[in-house]
PDB file of C-alpha atoms in Angstrom:
ATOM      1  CA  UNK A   1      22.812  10.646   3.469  1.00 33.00           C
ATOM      2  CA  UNK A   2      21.236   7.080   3.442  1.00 35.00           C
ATOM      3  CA  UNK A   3      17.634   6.028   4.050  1.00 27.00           C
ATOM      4  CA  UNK A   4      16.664   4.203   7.371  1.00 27.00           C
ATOM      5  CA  UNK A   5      15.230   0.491   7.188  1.00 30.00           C
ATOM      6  CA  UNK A   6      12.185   0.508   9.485  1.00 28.00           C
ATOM      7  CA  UNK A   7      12.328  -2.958  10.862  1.00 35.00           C
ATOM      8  CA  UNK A   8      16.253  -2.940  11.903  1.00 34.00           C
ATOM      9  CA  UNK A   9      16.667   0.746  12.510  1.00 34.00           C
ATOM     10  CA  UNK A  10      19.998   0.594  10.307  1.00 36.00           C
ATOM     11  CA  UNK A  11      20.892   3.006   7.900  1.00 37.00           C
ATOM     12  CA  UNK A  12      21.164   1.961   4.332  1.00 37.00           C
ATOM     13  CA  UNK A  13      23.533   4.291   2.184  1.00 37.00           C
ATOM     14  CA  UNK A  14      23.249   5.157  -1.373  1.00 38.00           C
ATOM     15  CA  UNK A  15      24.976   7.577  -3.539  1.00 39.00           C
ATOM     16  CA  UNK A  16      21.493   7.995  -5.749  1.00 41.00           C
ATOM     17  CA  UNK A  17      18.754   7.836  -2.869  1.00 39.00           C
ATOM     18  CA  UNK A  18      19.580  12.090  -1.795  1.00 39.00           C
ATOM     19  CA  UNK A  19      18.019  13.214  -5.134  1.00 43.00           C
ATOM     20  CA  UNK A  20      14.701  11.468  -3.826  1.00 43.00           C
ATOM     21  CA  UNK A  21      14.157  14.362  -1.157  1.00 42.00           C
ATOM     22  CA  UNK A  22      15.438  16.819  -3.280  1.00 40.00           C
ATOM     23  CA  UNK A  23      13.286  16.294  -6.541  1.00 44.00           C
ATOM     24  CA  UNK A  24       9.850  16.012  -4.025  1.00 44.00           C
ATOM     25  CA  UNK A  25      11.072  19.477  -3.020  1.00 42.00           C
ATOM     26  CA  UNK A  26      11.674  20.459  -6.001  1.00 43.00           C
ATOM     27  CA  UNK A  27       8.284  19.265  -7.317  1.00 49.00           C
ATOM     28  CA  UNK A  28       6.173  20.712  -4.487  1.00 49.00           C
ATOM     29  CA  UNK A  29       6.223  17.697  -2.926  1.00 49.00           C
ATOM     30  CA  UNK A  30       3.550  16.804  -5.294  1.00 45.00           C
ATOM     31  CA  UNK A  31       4.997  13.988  -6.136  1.00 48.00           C
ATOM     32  CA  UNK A  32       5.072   9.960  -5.083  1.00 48.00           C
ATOM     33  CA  UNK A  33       8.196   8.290  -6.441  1.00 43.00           C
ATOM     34  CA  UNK A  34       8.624   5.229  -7.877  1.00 42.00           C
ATOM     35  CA  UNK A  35       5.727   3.343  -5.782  1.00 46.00           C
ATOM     36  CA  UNK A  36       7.735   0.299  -6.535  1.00 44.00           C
ATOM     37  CA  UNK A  37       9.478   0.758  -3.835  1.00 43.00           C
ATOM     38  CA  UNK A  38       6.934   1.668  -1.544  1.00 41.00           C
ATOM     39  CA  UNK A  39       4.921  -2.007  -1.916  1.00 43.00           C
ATOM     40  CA  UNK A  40       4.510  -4.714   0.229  1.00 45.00           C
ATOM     41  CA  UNK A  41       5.127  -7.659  -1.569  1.00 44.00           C
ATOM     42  CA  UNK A  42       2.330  -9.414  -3.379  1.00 45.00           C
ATOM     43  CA  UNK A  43       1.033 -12.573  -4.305  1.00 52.00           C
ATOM     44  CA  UNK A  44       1.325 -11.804  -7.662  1.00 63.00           C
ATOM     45  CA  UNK A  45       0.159 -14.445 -10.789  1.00 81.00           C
ATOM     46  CA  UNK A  46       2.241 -13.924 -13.853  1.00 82.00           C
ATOM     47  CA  UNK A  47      -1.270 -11.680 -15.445  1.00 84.00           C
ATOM     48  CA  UNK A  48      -1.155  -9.131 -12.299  1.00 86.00           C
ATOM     49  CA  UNK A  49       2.427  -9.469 -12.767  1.00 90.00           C
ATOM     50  CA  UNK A  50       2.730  -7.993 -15.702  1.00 91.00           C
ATOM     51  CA  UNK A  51      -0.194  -6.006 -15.307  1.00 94.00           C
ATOM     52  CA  UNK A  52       1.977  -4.238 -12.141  1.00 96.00           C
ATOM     53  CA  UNK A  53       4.887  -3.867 -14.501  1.00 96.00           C
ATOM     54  CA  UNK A  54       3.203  -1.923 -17.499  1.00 97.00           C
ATOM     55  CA  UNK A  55       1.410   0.048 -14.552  1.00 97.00           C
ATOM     56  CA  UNK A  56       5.109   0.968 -13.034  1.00 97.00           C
ATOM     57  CA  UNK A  57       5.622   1.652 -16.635  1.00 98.00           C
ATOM     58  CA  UNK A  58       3.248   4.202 -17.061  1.00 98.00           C
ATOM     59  CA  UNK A  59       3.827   5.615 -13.563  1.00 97.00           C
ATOM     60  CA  UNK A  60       7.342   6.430 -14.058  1.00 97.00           C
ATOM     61  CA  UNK A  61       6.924   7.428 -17.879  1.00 98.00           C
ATOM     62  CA  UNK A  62       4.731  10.325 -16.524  1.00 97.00           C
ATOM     63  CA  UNK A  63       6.863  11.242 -13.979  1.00 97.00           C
ATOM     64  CA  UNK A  64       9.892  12.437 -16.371  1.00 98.00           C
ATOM     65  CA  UNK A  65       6.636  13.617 -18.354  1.00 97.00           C
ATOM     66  CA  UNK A  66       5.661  15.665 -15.645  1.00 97.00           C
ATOM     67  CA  UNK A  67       9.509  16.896 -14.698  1.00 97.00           C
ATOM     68  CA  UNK A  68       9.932  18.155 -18.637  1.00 97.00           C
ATOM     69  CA  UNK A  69       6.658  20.373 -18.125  1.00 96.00           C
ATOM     70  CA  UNK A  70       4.712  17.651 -20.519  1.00 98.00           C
ATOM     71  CA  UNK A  71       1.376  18.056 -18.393  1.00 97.00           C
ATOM     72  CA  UNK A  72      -0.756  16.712 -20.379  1.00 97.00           C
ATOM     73  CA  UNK A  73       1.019  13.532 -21.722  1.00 98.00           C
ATOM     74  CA  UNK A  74       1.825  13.197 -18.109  1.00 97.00           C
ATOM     75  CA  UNK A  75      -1.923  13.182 -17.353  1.00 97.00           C
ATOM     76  CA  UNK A  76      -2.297  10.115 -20.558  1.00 98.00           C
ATOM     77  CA  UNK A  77       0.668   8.339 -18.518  1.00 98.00           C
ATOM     78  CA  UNK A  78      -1.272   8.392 -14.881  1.00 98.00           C
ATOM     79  CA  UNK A  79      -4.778   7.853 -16.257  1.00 98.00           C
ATOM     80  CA  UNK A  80      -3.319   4.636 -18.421  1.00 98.00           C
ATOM     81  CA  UNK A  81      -1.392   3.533 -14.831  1.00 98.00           C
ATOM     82  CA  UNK A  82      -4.651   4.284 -12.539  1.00 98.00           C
ATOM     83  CA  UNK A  83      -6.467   1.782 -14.739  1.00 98.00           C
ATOM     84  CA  UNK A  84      -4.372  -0.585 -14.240  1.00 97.00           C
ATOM     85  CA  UNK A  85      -3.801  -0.528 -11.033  1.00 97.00           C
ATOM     86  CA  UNK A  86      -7.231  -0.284 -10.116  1.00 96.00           C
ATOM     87  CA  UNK A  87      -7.412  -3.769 -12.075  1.00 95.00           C
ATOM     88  CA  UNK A  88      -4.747  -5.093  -9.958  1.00 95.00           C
ATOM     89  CA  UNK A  89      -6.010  -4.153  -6.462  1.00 94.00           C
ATOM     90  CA  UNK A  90      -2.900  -2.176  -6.240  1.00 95.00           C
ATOM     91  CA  UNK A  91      -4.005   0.459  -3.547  1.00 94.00           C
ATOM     92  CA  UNK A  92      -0.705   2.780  -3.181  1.00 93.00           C
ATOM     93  CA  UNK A  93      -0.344   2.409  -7.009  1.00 95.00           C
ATOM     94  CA  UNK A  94      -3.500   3.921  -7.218  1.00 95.00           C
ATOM     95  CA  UNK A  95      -3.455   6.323  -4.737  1.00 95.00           C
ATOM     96  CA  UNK A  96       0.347   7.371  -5.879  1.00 95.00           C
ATOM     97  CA  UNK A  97      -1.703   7.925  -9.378  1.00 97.00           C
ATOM     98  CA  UNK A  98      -4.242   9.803  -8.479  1.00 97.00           C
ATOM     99  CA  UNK A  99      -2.297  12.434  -6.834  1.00 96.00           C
ATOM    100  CA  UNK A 100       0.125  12.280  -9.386  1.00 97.00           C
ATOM    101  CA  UNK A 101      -2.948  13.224 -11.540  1.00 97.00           C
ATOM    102  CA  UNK A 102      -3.713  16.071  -8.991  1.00 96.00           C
ATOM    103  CA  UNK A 103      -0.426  17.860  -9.370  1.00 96.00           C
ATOM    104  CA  UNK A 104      -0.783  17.488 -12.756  1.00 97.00           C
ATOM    105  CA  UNK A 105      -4.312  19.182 -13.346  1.00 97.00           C
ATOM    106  CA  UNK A 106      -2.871  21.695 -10.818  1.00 96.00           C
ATOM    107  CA  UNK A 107       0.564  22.685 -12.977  1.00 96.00           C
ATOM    108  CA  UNK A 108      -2.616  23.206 -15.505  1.00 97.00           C
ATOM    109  CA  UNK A 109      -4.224  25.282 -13.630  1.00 96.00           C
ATOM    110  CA  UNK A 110      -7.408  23.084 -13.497  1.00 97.00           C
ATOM    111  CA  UNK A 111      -7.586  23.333  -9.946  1.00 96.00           C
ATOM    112  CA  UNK A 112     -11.030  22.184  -9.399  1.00 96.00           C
ATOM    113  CA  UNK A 113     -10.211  18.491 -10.860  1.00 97.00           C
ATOM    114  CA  UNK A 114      -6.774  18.651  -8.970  1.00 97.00           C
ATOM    115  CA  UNK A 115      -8.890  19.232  -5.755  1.00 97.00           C
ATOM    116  CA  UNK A 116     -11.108  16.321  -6.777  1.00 97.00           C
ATOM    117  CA  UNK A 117      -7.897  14.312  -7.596  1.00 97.00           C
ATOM    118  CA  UNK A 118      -6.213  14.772  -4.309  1.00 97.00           C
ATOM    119  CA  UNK A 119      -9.345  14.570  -1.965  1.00 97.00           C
ATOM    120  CA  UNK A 120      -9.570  10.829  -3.915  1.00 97.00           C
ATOM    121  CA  UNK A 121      -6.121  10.356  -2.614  1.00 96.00           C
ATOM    122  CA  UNK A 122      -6.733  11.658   0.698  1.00 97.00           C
ATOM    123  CA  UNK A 123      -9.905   9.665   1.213  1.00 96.00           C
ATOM    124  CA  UNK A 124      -7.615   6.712  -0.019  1.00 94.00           C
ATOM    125  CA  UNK A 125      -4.498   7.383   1.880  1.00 94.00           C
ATOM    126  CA  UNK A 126      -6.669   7.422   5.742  1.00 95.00           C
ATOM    127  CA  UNK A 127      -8.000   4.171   4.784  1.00 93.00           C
ATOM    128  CA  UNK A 128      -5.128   1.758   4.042  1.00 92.00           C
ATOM    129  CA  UNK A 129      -3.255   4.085   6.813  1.00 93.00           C
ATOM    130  CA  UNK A 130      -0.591   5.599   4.319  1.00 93.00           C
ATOM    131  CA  UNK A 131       0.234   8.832   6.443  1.00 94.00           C
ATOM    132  CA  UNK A 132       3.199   9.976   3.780  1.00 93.00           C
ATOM    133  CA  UNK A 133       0.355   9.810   1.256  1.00 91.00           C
ATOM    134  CA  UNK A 134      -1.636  11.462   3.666  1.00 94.00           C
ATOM    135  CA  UNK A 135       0.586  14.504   4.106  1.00 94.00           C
ATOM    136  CA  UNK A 136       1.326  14.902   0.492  1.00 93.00           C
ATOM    137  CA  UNK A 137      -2.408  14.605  -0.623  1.00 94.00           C
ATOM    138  CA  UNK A 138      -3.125  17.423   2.227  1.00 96.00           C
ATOM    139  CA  UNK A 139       0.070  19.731   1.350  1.00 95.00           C
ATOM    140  CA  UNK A 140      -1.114  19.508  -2.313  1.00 95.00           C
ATOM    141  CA  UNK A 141      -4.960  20.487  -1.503  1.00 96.00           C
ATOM    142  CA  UNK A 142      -3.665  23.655   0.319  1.00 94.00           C
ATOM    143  CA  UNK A 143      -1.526  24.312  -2.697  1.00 93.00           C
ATOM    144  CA  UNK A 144      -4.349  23.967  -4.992  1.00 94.00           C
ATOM    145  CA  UNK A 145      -6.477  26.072  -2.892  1.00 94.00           C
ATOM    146  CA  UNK A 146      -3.736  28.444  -2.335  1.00 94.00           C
ATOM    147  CA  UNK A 147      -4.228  29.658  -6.265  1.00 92.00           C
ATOM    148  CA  UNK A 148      -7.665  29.629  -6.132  1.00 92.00           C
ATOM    149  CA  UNK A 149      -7.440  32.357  -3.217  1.00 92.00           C
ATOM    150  CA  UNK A 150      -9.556  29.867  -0.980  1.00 90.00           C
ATOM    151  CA  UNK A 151      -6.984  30.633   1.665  1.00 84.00           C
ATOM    152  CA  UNK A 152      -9.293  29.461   4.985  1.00 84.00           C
ATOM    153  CA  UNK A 153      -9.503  25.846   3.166  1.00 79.00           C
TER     154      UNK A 153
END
């Protein structure tokens, strides 16, 4: 299995990239991996620099949080990384956080604030145009009110 480059329409192979689909399945879908990968590149000054680093950081720290059912240091990890990349004009960042935050309150079962969380997201994802982000945020506000037994939302 490989992943397609956009601009060149070539397939790029990797032994590592299959577990990418797998763990979103895995994880509802609820999750956005590494947003690293995901940015455009910016014109970056060594203080947003290594304010995007720590902010990675954080975002990948509460992943594995998040995969070894630590919810709630998860939820320290994301809040920490949202900051930051709210300092750092770092819109996917952000919106990868906050519906990383989302799926988080919802493994809680605080589904209220993971509604909140993802309809952040959501509103985030139509403006800079991310429709991936867009699907996710939408998949994971059916799932949260799925358990709430709000089944016409």
């Amino acid at each position: 299995m490989g992943v397609f480059n956009r601009k060149s329409r070539t397939q790029v192979k990797s032994k590592s990239l299959w577990l990418l689909p797998v763990m979103c399945l895995v994880l509802g879908g609820s999750l956005s991996i590494a947003p690293p990968l995901l940015l455009p590149a910016l014109a970056q000054t060594p203080e947003i620099s290594s304010k995007k680093k720590e902010a990675d950081r954080l975002f990948n720290q509460g992943t594995e949080l998040f995969q070894g059912s630590q919810f709630e240091e998860a939820l320290k990890s994301w809040q920490q990384a949202l900051k930051l990349y709210r300092e750092i004009k770092d819109r996917l960042g952000e919106g990868n956080a906050l519906g990383n935050l989302g799926s988080a309150y919802n493994a809680l079962g605080n589904y209220p604030k993971a509604i909140d969380y993802q309809e952040q997201r959501l509103a985030m994802d139509r403006e800079i145009k991310d429709r991936l982000g867009e699907g996710k945020s939408l998949g994971n506000l059916g799932n949260a009110y799925y358990s709430l037994g709000n089944y016409p939302k």
